[in-house]
Amino acid sequence: MNTDLIVAIVVSAIAYGTPLVLAGLGELLTERSGVLNLGVEGMMLMGAVTGFFVSQQLGGPGWAVLIVAMIVAAGAGGLMALIHAFLSITVRVNQIVSGLALTIFAGAVGLSSYVGQVWGIGGQHGLHQLNRVDLLGLGELPVVGPILFDQDPFVYLSWGLVVLVAWYLYRTRFGLYLRAVGESPRSADAMGINVTRYRYVHTVVGGALAGLGGAYFTLAIAPIWTDGLTAGAGWIAIALVIFAFWRPDVLLIGAYLFGALSSLGFTLQAHGVQMPSEFFSSLPYLMTVVVLAGASTTLARRRIGTPASLGVPYAREEG
Amino acid sequence: MISIERSLDTPRWQRVALPFMSLVLAAIISGLVLAASGHDPIATYRQIYAASFTSPGALTSTFVYATPLLFTGLCVAVAFRMRVWNIGGEGQLYMGAIGASGAGLLLGGLPQPLLIPVMIVAGVAFGALWAMIPGLLRAYLQTNEILVSLMLNYVAGLIMYFLIYDSQSFWRDLTSPTALVFPTGKTLSASATWPGVVIGSFTLPMGFLVGVGFAVLLFVLVRNTRFGFEMRVMGDSPSAATYAGMRTRRIILAVMALSGGIAGLGGASQIGDFGHVLDPRGLQQAQYGYTGIVVAALALYNPLAVVVVSILIGALTNAGFALQGPSFPAGLVGTMEGIILFSVLGGEILGRYRIRIGSQLRVAPADAEADAGR
C-alpha cells in the first residue's frame, strides 16, 4: 500500500473521529458521575444547527464568528443536557427513557429540524469554515506533517481536551470526587461531596461537549445543514465510552478507528475501489455491534471501569 | 408536620389521570415553543385537530399512521415493561417489510386467504430474527441491547436501500425503462392486498384490527400466564427471578423475539395495507419505530392503552404530514412528541410521591431503588 493512501486514511479518520472524541469525552464525564445520557445524538444535532445558524448570521472576522458559533453550540448542547439532568437527577426518572426522550425531542425529526426550518438555513452554503492551521510550519513534513501539524483548531482543541480530562479525572481532587460519586454516591455523600451538584455539572458539561462535537459537522466537515446529518454519530460516541472502558486516552484511539471506518468508503472510492456504498456506510454500525460484544465479554469477566452507580438515581432518604 | 414521602402504591385514578395531565402539560409547553417561534398556538392546534379528525378523509389517514404506531408501540411496551430495552423497532419493522414483500412477491399466485397469513408470518419471522441479534448478545454476553438494537436500525435501513437502489435484487422492479432510471420496488399482486373494513367514507385498515388482536393477546399473556408472570418478575427484579430458578436467558430471548416479531408485523402491514411495494424512503421518513417509544410511554406500557394512544399519536403524525409547509415545519411534530414524553416522565413524580400531613411512620420498601425507574 502506498504512503499517500495511508496518510489520506489517517487524515480523514481524524476528521471524522473528532466529533466522536468531543461527544465521547462529554458522555464519559457524564457517565463517570453515574448519569447515563442517551440523548447525545439530539444534543449533537442541536449544536450542529445552532452553530451553523450563528456562523451564518454574524458579521466580522471569520475566526471570531467561528469562536462565537462554537460557544453557542456548546451552550445549546448544555441546555439540552440540563433537561435530562433535571429529569434524571432531580425527578429521578428512568435515565434510559429520559435520554431517549431527549433524542426524540431534539433529534433528526425534532427540535433541531424545526429550528433549522424556522431559521431557513437548510440548503444555504456556509459562509465560514474552519481552516487547517499549519502548526509551527511543520505541515510540509512527510507523513507526520499532514497528520499532526496541519489540522483545524477543533482537532487541536480535542487533543487538548483529552489531556485535560485525563488529568482532571486522575490527578485532581475534583476528579477523585467525581469518580467517587459515580462509584458510590452514598459514600461520597457521607464524605460531604454534593452528589447532586456533581451530577448536574458533569451532565451539562457533557452536553456542551456533545454540542461542540455536533458543530464540528457543520463548521468543519461540510458547511451545510441538513436534518439528521450526524447519522448516528451520537450513538457511536456512547458505544465508544463503553469500548474505551471509561478512559479518555483509549477513547481517542477508538474514535479515530471509527472515524477511519466512517470515511473508508469515500477514501477507497476516491482511489478507485468499487463496492456498494451501503456496505461502507454500514461498517461503523456493524463495527459498533462487534466491538460492544467484544468489550462485554471482557467486561463480564473483569468489570473494568464501569461506574458502579451508572444509571441509578441517588436519593438520600431511600434505601 | 408536613412531609413529602414515597407512596407505596400508585392509586388507580392516578394511573389513569397521569397520561391526560401529561398531555395537557405537553400542550402548554408546545404552545410556548410555537409562540416563541412566531406561530399562534391555538390556531395551530385547531389546524392539527381538523387535519387529523374532521376534514374529509382525515380519519382514514389518521389510521394510516396509527396502524404502524400500534405495532411499534406494542413492540416497545412489551420489551420496556420487562426492562429489555429494545429500541430496534425501527429496523425490525424494515426487516418485516422486506420479509413480507419478499413472500408476497414470491407467492403472488396464491389466493388471498392463504397469501395474507404467509405475509404475516414472514414479517413476524424477519422482525423476530433481526431482534435475536441484540437478544442473543444480551442474553449470553450481557451486551448493551440499547446500542446494538439501535445500530441495527441503521443497518436494516441500508439493507433496504441496497435492495432497491443499488442492486438487481428480487425486490426491485427491473422491467420498465423508467424503473431502471428511477429505481422502485416491484408492486405486489392484488391478492397480497389486505382488505380494510370500509364504513362509509372511512376505511379501517386490516392491520389495525390484527394489532388490536395482538394487544389483547399480549395483555392476557402478561397478566394470566406463567410465562407472563416470569416476565413480570424479571422486569421488577432480575435477581429475584434468578433466585427463583427462572431461566432468565430464555425469558430475555422470548421477550426480544416477541417484541421484534410485533414490529416486523408492523412492517408486513406497511406492505399489505398501504404500500404494496418495498419503499425504503417512505418507511424511513416516518420513524415509526422511535415514535413507538412515545406511544408506549404515554400508555404506561399497558398493551390495551397502546391501542388508544396509537390513534392519538397517529393523529398528530398525520397532521404533521398533512400540514407540512412553511407555517408548519417538519420538525414540529417530533418536537411535540418529545415534549409529551418529557411530560409523562416528569408526571411520574406525582405518582411516586405524596404529601403527608401528620407523623412520618411508613418506611419506603427496600428495593425502592430498583423500582424507581418505572
Short mmCIF file of C-alpha atoms in Angstrom, two decimals, chain A residues 72-305:
data_model
loop_
_atom_site.label_atom_id
_atom_site.label_comp_id
_atom_site.label_asym_id
_atom_site.label_seq_id
_atom_site.Cartn_x
_atom_site.Cartn_y
_atom_site.Cartn_z
CA VAL A 72 -23.29 28.93 21.20
CA ALA A 73 -23.27 25.30 20.00
CA ALA A 74 -21.80 24.19 23.32
CA GLY A 75 -24.44 26.24 25.12
CA ALA A 76 -27.24 24.60 23.11
CA GLY A 77 -25.89 21.14 23.92
CA GLY A 78 -25.58 22.05 27.59
CA LEU A 79 -29.12 23.39 27.69
CA MET A 80 -30.46 20.13 26.23
CA ALA A 81 -28.46 18.17 28.81
CA LEU A 82 -29.99 20.30 31.55
CA ILE A 83 -33.43 18.84 30.71
CA HIS A 84 -32.03 15.34 31.12
CA ALA A 85 -30.23 16.38 34.31
CA PHE A 86 -33.43 17.74 35.81
CA LEU A 87 -35.47 14.65 34.94
CA SER A 88 -32.88 12.06 35.86
CA ILE A 89 -31.21 13.69 38.88
CA THR A 90 -33.98 15.74 40.48
CA VAL A 91 -37.13 13.89 39.43
CA ARG A 92 -35.17 10.60 39.33
CA VAL A 93 -37.00 9.10 36.36
CA ASN A 94 -35.59 6.20 34.39
CA GLN A 95 -32.45 7.55 32.73
CA ILE A 96 -32.76 5.34 29.67
CA VAL A 97 -36.23 6.61 28.80
CA SER A 98 -35.30 10.21 29.62
CA GLY A 99 -32.27 10.05 27.31
CA LEU A 100 -34.34 8.52 24.53
CA ALA A 101 -36.88 11.28 25.06
CA LEU A 102 -34.11 13.85 24.63
CA THR A 103 -33.04 12.29 21.34
CA ILE A 104 -36.63 12.20 20.08
CA PHE A 105 -37.21 15.79 21.24
CA ALA A 106 -34.05 17.32 19.81
CA GLY A 107 -33.25 14.75 17.13
CA ALA A 108 -33.43 14.39 13.38
CA VAL A 109 -37.19 14.93 13.11
CA GLY A 110 -37.50 17.04 16.27
CA LEU A 111 -36.40 20.44 17.51
CA SER A 112 -33.16 20.56 15.50
CA SER A 113 -35.14 20.08 12.30
CA TYR A 114 -37.79 22.55 13.49
CA VAL A 115 -35.41 25.42 14.29
CA GLY A 116 -33.43 24.68 11.12
CA GLN A 117 -36.60 25.28 9.13
CA VAL A 118 -37.79 28.26 11.16
CA TRP A 119 -34.37 29.87 10.66
CA GLY A 120 -34.41 28.89 7.00
CA ILE A 121 -30.83 27.66 6.88
CA GLY A 122 -31.47 24.41 5.01
CA GLY A 123 -29.71 24.46 1.64
CA GLN A 124 -27.64 27.54 2.47
CA HIS A 125 -23.98 27.34 1.73
CA GLY A 126 -21.86 28.08 4.78
CA LEU A 127 -20.03 31.42 4.84
CA HIS A 128 -17.39 30.27 7.27
CA GLN A 129 -15.48 27.06 7.59
CA LEU A 130 -12.68 26.14 9.95
CA ASN A 131 -9.46 26.02 8.03
CA ARG A 132 -6.41 23.98 8.68
CA VAL A 133 -3.72 25.67 10.70
CA ASP A 134 -0.19 24.76 9.76
CA LEU A 135 1.34 24.44 13.20
CA LEU A 136 4.93 25.70 13.56
CA GLY A 137 5.25 25.47 9.78
CA LEU A 138 5.71 21.71 10.05
CA GLY A 139 2.74 20.81 7.86
CA GLU A 140 5.02 20.12 4.91
CA LEU A 141 6.85 17.29 6.66
CA PRO A 142 6.23 13.93 5.00
CA VAL A 143 3.62 11.66 6.70
CA VAL A 144 3.60 13.26 10.19
CA GLY A 145 3.13 16.76 8.74
CA PRO A 146 -0.40 16.38 7.45
CA ILE A 147 -1.38 14.11 10.35
CA LEU A 148 -0.03 16.03 13.36
CA PHE A 149 0.74 19.60 12.29
CA ASP A 150 -1.82 20.52 9.66
CA GLN A 151 -5.22 20.16 11.31
CA ASP A 152 -8.02 22.60 12.07
CA PRO A 153 -8.24 24.23 15.53
CA PHE A 154 -11.07 21.88 16.57
CA VAL A 155 -8.71 18.91 16.28
CA TYR A 156 -6.05 20.59 18.40
CA LEU A 157 -8.78 21.51 20.87
CA SER A 158 -9.95 17.89 21.06
CA TRP A 159 -6.39 16.70 21.76
CA GLY A 160 -6.07 19.31 24.48
CA LEU A 161 -9.39 18.19 25.97
CA VAL A 162 -8.35 14.55 26.08
CA VAL A 163 -5.25 15.51 28.10
CA LEU A 164 -7.29 17.87 30.26
CA VAL A 165 -9.99 15.31 31.03
CA ALA A 166 -7.43 12.60 31.81
CA TRP A 167 -5.58 14.98 34.13
CA TYR A 168 -8.83 16.08 35.74
CA LEU A 169 -10.02 12.53 36.36
CA TYR A 170 -6.82 11.02 37.68
CA ARG A 171 -4.77 13.92 39.04
CA THR A 172 -7.16 16.34 40.72
CA ARG A 173 -9.26 16.24 43.86
CA PHE A 174 -12.40 17.06 41.88
CA GLY A 175 -11.74 14.14 39.57
CA LEU A 176 -11.32 11.83 42.53
CA TYR A 177 -14.60 13.10 43.98
CA LEU A 178 -16.28 12.66 40.60
CA ARG A 179 -15.19 9.02 40.43
CA ALA A 180 -16.40 8.52 44.00
CA VAL A 181 -19.82 9.93 43.06
CA GLY A 182 -20.01 7.53 40.13
CA GLU A 183 -18.88 4.51 42.10
CA SER A 184 -20.77 5.02 45.32
CA PRO A 185 -22.89 8.13 45.68
CA ARG A 186 -23.83 7.12 49.22
CA SER A 187 -20.20 7.05 50.40
CA ALA A 188 -19.48 10.24 48.51
CA ASP A 189 -22.45 11.87 50.19
CA ALA A 190 -21.21 10.71 53.58
CA MET A 191 -17.83 12.27 52.76
CA GLY A 192 -19.57 15.59 52.30
CA ILE A 193 -19.47 15.66 48.50
CA ASN A 194 -22.53 17.27 46.94
CA VAL A 195 -23.69 14.38 44.72
CA THR A 196 -26.47 16.35 43.05
CA ARG A 197 -24.16 19.22 42.13
CA TYR A 198 -21.50 16.90 40.72
CA ARG A 199 -24.05 15.08 38.61
CA TYR A 200 -25.65 18.28 37.31
CA VAL A 201 -22.32 19.90 36.41
CA HIS A 202 -20.96 16.86 34.59
CA THR A 203 -24.19 16.17 32.74
CA VAL A 204 -24.32 19.76 31.48
CA VAL A 205 -20.61 19.83 30.59
CA GLY A 206 -21.12 16.52 28.79
CA GLY A 207 -23.94 18.10 26.81
CA ALA A 208 -21.79 21.11 25.94
CA LEU A 209 -19.08 18.84 24.56
CA ALA A 210 -21.70 16.92 22.54
CA GLY A 211 -22.91 20.27 21.17
CA LEU A 212 -19.34 21.11 20.14
CA GLY A 213 -19.00 17.70 18.51
CA GLY A 214 -22.15 18.38 16.52
CA ALA A 215 -20.91 21.81 15.49
CA TYR A 216 -17.81 20.18 14.02
CA PHE A 217 -20.04 18.65 11.34
CA THR A 218 -21.46 21.98 10.20
CA LEU A 219 -18.43 24.21 10.84
CA ALA A 220 -15.60 21.96 9.71
CA ILE A 221 -16.53 18.75 7.85
CA ALA A 222 -19.07 20.31 5.44
CA PRO A 223 -20.56 23.78 5.92
CA ILE A 224 -24.20 22.90 5.26
CA TRP A 225 -27.20 21.98 7.41
CA THR A 226 -29.46 19.03 6.66
CA ASP A 227 -31.80 17.26 9.08
CA GLY A 228 -30.15 14.42 10.96
CA LEU A 229 -26.71 14.97 9.45
CA THR A 230 -24.92 13.33 12.38
CA ALA A 231 -26.36 9.96 11.18
CA GLY A 232 -25.93 8.11 14.45
CA ALA A 233 -22.57 9.58 15.50
CA GLY A 234 -24.08 10.37 18.91
CA TRP A 235 -24.90 6.71 19.43
CA ILE A 236 -21.48 5.60 18.31
CA ALA A 237 -19.99 8.07 20.83
CA ILE A 238 -21.98 6.35 23.61
CA ALA A 239 -20.72 2.96 22.45
CA LEU A 240 -17.15 4.34 22.36
CA VAL A 241 -17.30 5.19 26.05
CA ILE A 242 -18.04 1.54 26.84
CA PHE A 243 -15.43 0.37 24.36
CA ALA A 244 -12.86 2.72 25.97
CA PHE A 245 -13.61 1.35 29.45
CA TRP A 246 -14.42 4.95 30.52
CA ARG A 247 -10.85 6.09 29.86
CA PRO A 248 -10.14 9.25 27.81
CA ASP A 249 -6.90 8.01 26.21
CA VAL A 250 -8.47 4.80 24.89
CA LEU A 251 -11.45 6.85 23.73
CA LEU A 252 -9.24 8.94 21.45
CA ILE A 253 -7.86 5.86 19.71
CA GLY A 254 -11.30 4.29 19.44
CA ALA A 255 -12.79 7.46 17.97
CA TYR A 256 -10.15 7.54 15.21
CA LEU A 257 -10.76 3.87 14.42
CA PHE A 258 -14.43 4.64 13.94
CA GLY A 259 -13.53 7.78 12.04
CA ALA A 260 -11.43 5.65 9.68
CA LEU A 261 -14.34 3.27 9.18
CA SER A 262 -16.79 6.11 8.54
CA SER A 263 -14.57 7.64 5.89
CA LEU A 264 -13.16 4.42 4.44
CA GLY A 265 -15.83 4.29 1.75
CA PHE A 266 -15.06 7.78 0.40
CA THR A 267 -11.33 7.28 0.62
CA LEU A 268 -11.31 3.90 -1.14
CA GLN A 269 -13.78 5.02 -3.80
CA ALA A 270 -11.62 8.05 -4.46
CA HIS A 271 -8.77 5.60 -5.03
CA GLY A 272 -10.81 3.50 -7.43
CA VAL A 273 -12.11 0.66 -5.26
CA GLN A 274 -15.62 -0.42 -6.31
CA MET A 275 -18.09 -1.67 -3.67
CA PRO A 276 -21.75 -0.91 -2.93
CA SER A 277 -21.82 2.31 -0.90
CA GLU A 278 -24.30 0.74 1.55
CA PHE A 279 -21.61 -1.73 2.56
CA PHE A 280 -19.20 1.02 3.58
CA SER A 281 -21.94 3.07 5.20
CA SER A 282 -22.95 0.15 7.41
CA LEU A 283 -19.38 -0.57 8.57
CA PRO A 284 -19.32 1.82 11.56
CA TYR A 285 -22.66 0.45 12.79
CA LEU A 286 -21.65 -3.18 12.36
CA MET A 287 -18.28 -2.47 13.93
CA THR A 288 -20.03 -0.91 16.94
CA VAL A 289 -22.01 -4.13 17.42
CA VAL A 290 -18.89 -6.28 17.14
CA VAL A 291 -16.85 -4.05 19.45
CA LEU A 292 -19.63 -3.89 22.05
CA ALA A 293 -19.95 -7.66 22.03
CA GLY A 294 -16.18 -7.98 22.40
CA ALA A 295 -15.98 -5.39 25.18
CA SER A 296 -18.83 -7.04 27.05
CA THR A 297 -17.08 -10.40 27.18
CA THR A 298 -14.07 -8.78 28.85
CA LEU A 299 -16.35 -6.64 30.97
CA ALA A 300 -18.34 -9.59 32.17
CA ARG A 301 -15.11 -11.20 33.32
CA ARG A 302 -13.37 -8.24 34.87
CA ARG A 303 -15.79 -5.33 35.08
CA ILE A 304 -13.26 -2.75 34.09
CA GLY A 305 -14.18 0.84 34.54
#
